[in-house]
mmCIF file of C-alpha atoms in Angstrom:
data_model
loop_
_atom_site.group_PDB
_atom_site.id
_atom_site.type_symbol
_atom_site.label_atom_id
_atom_site.label_comp_id
_atom_site.label_asym_id
_atom_site.label_seq_id
_atom_site.Cartn_x
_atom_site.Cartn_y
_atom_site.Cartn_z
ATOM 1 C CA MET A 1 47.566 17.532 -6.964
ATOM 2 C CA LEU A 2 45.758 16.619 -10.163
ATOM 3 C CA PHE A 3 44.892 13.241 -8.629
ATOM 4 C CA PHE A 4 43.056 14.883 -5.734
ATOM 5 C CA GLN A 5 41.312 17.412 -7.968
ATOM 6 C CA ALA A 6 40.111 14.635 -10.271
ATOM 7 C CA LEU A 7 38.766 12.624 -7.318
ATOM 8 C CA LEU A 8 37.054 15.719 -5.961
ATOM 9 C CA LEU A 9 35.382 16.360 -9.312
ATOM 10 C CA LEU A 10 34.291 12.716 -9.579
ATOM 11 C CA GLY A 11 32.898 12.938 -6.054
ATOM 12 C CA TYR A 12 30.830 15.994 -6.957
ATOM 13 C CA LEU A 13 29.545 14.334 -10.138
ATOM 14 C CA TYR A 14 28.618 11.228 -8.179
ATOM 15 C CA THR A 15 26.846 13.327 -5.537
ATOM 16 C CA HIS A 16 24.852 15.105 -8.239
ATOM 17 C CA TRP A 17 23.825 11.732 -9.658
ATOM 18 C CA VAL A 18 22.873 10.341 -6.235
ATOM 19 C CA VAL A 19 20.783 13.376 -5.307
ATOM 20 C CA SER A 20 18.946 13.403 -8.626
ATOM 21 C CA HIS A 21 18.354 9.632 -8.958
ATOM 22 C CA LEU A 22 17.980 8.130 -5.474
ATOM 23 C CA THR A 23 15.411 8.682 -2.769
ATOM 24 C CA PRO A 24 16.632 10.177 0.522
ATOM 25 C CA LEU A 25 16.393 6.778 2.229
ATOM 26 C CA ARG A 26 18.544 5.114 -0.434
ATOM 27 C CA GLN A 27 20.976 8.026 -0.321
ATOM 28 C CA SER A 28 21.368 7.511 3.422
ATOM 29 C CA LEU A 29 21.862 3.763 3.045
ATOM 30 C CA LEU A 30 24.446 4.212 0.308
ATOM 31 C CA HIS A 31 26.198 6.896 2.344
ATOM 32 C CA MET A 32 26.406 4.595 5.375
ATOM 33 C CA VAL A 33 27.741 1.691 3.279
ATOM 34 C CA LEU A 34 30.449 3.893 1.745
ATOM 35 C CA LEU A 35 31.377 5.325 5.139
ATOM 36 C CA ALA A 36 31.642 1.819 6.626
ATOM 37 C CA THR A 37 33.809 0.756 3.686
ATOM 38 C CA CYS A 38 36.145 3.692 4.306
ATOM 39 C CA VAL A 39 36.424 2.759 7.980
ATOM 40 C CA LEU A 40 37.098 -0.896 7.169
ATOM 41 C CA LEU A 41 39.951 0.076 4.858
ATOM 42 C CA LEU A 42 41.783 1.891 7.663
ATOM 43 C CA PRO A 43 44.630 2.011 8.624
ATOM 44 C CA ILE A 44 46.251 3.211 5.450
ATOM 45 C CA THR A 45 49.589 1.431 5.159
ATOM 46 C CA PRO A 46 51.218 0.767 1.797
ATOM 47 C CA SER A 47 52.900 -2.572 1.202
ATOM 48 C CA GLU A 48 56.292 -3.249 -0.348
ATOM 49 C CA PHE A 49 54.578 -3.871 -3.699
ATOM 50 C CA TRP A 50 54.194 -0.129 -4.255
ATOM 51 C CA LYS A 51 57.910 0.676 -3.992
ATOM 52 C CA PRO A 52 59.515 1.451 -7.357
ATOM 53 C CA THR A 53 62.080 -1.043 -8.554
ATOM 54 C CA GLY A 54 65.020 -0.149 -10.725
ATOM 55 C CA ALA A 55 64.997 2.766 -13.113
ATOM 56 C CA GLU A 56 61.318 2.604 -14.051
ATOM 57 C CA ASN A 57 59.068 5.659 -14.055
ATOM 58 C CA PRO A 58 57.277 5.635 -10.666
ATOM 59 C CA THR A 59 54.304 7.732 -11.794
ATOM 60 C CA LEU A 60 51.864 4.852 -12.306
ATOM 61 C CA ARG A 61 52.882 3.201 -9.041
ATOM 62 C CA ILE A 62 52.373 6.485 -7.179
ATOM 63 C CA LEU A 63 48.910 6.950 -8.707
ATOM 64 C CA GLY A 64 48.095 3.328 -7.910
ATOM 65 C CA LEU A 65 49.267 3.767 -4.331
ATOM 66 C CA LEU A 66 47.187 6.916 -3.910
ATOM 67 C CA SER A 67 44.144 5.186 -5.402
ATOM 68 C CA ALA A 68 44.526 2.085 -3.250
ATOM 69 C CA SER A 69 45.269 3.865 0.008
ATOM 70 C CA ILE A 70 43.354 7.148 0.129
ATOM 71 C CA GLY A 71 41.304 7.079 -3.067
ATOM 72 C CA LEU A 72 37.968 6.071 -1.555
ATOM 73 C CA PRO A 73 38.042 8.484 1.416
ATOM 74 C CA THR A 74 39.110 11.338 -0.878
ATOM 75 C CA TRP A 75 36.381 10.502 -3.374
ATOM 76 C CA PHE A 76 33.843 10.081 -0.577
ATOM 77 C CA SER A 77 34.551 13.351 1.257
ATOM 78 C CA PRO A 78 32.768 15.798 -1.100
ATOM 79 C CA GLN A 79 29.579 13.753 -0.858
ATOM 80 C CA ARG A 80 28.935 14.571 2.777
ATOM 81 C CA ALA A 81 28.150 18.288 2.562
ATOM 82 C CA PRO A 82 25.554 18.287 -0.255
ATOM 83 C CA LEU A 83 23.720 15.281 1.185
ATOM 84 C CA TYR A 84 23.757 16.838 4.658
ATOM 85 C CA LYS A 85 22.425 20.151 3.310
ATOM 86 C CA LEU A 86 19.747 18.343 1.330
ATOM 87 C CA GLY A 87 18.644 16.486 4.460
ATOM 88 C CA LEU A 88 18.445 19.762 6.403
ATOM 89 C CA LEU A 89 16.412 21.405 3.654
ATOM 90 C CA GLU A 90 13.995 18.494 3.438
ATOM 91 C CA SER A 91 13.527 18.361 7.210
ATOM 92 C CA ALA A 92 12.961 22.139 7.336
ATOM 93 C CA ALA A 93 10.417 21.884 4.526
ATOM 94 C CA ALA A 94 8.566 19.171 6.455
ATOM 95 C CA LEU A 95 8.090 21.553 9.390
#
């Protein structure tokens, strides 16, 4: 659970940075590149490498597996809403 909360927080921090430092056009381009990257990484199937071997502590392998398989989509998901709302506000202000 902490893994997902940390990714969510990092996603919100990244969104804040993007909104305050990039123009709307560059935000859209970056958003499309990240979305395409998420789609290219599908389907999410872990390999045999991630299985724990022996009596080792599996915590780091589990965090690595989560990062490698669903890390980018989880990190990317909180970025959609603020950027979408910002686009709506800017288009409404243009009217």
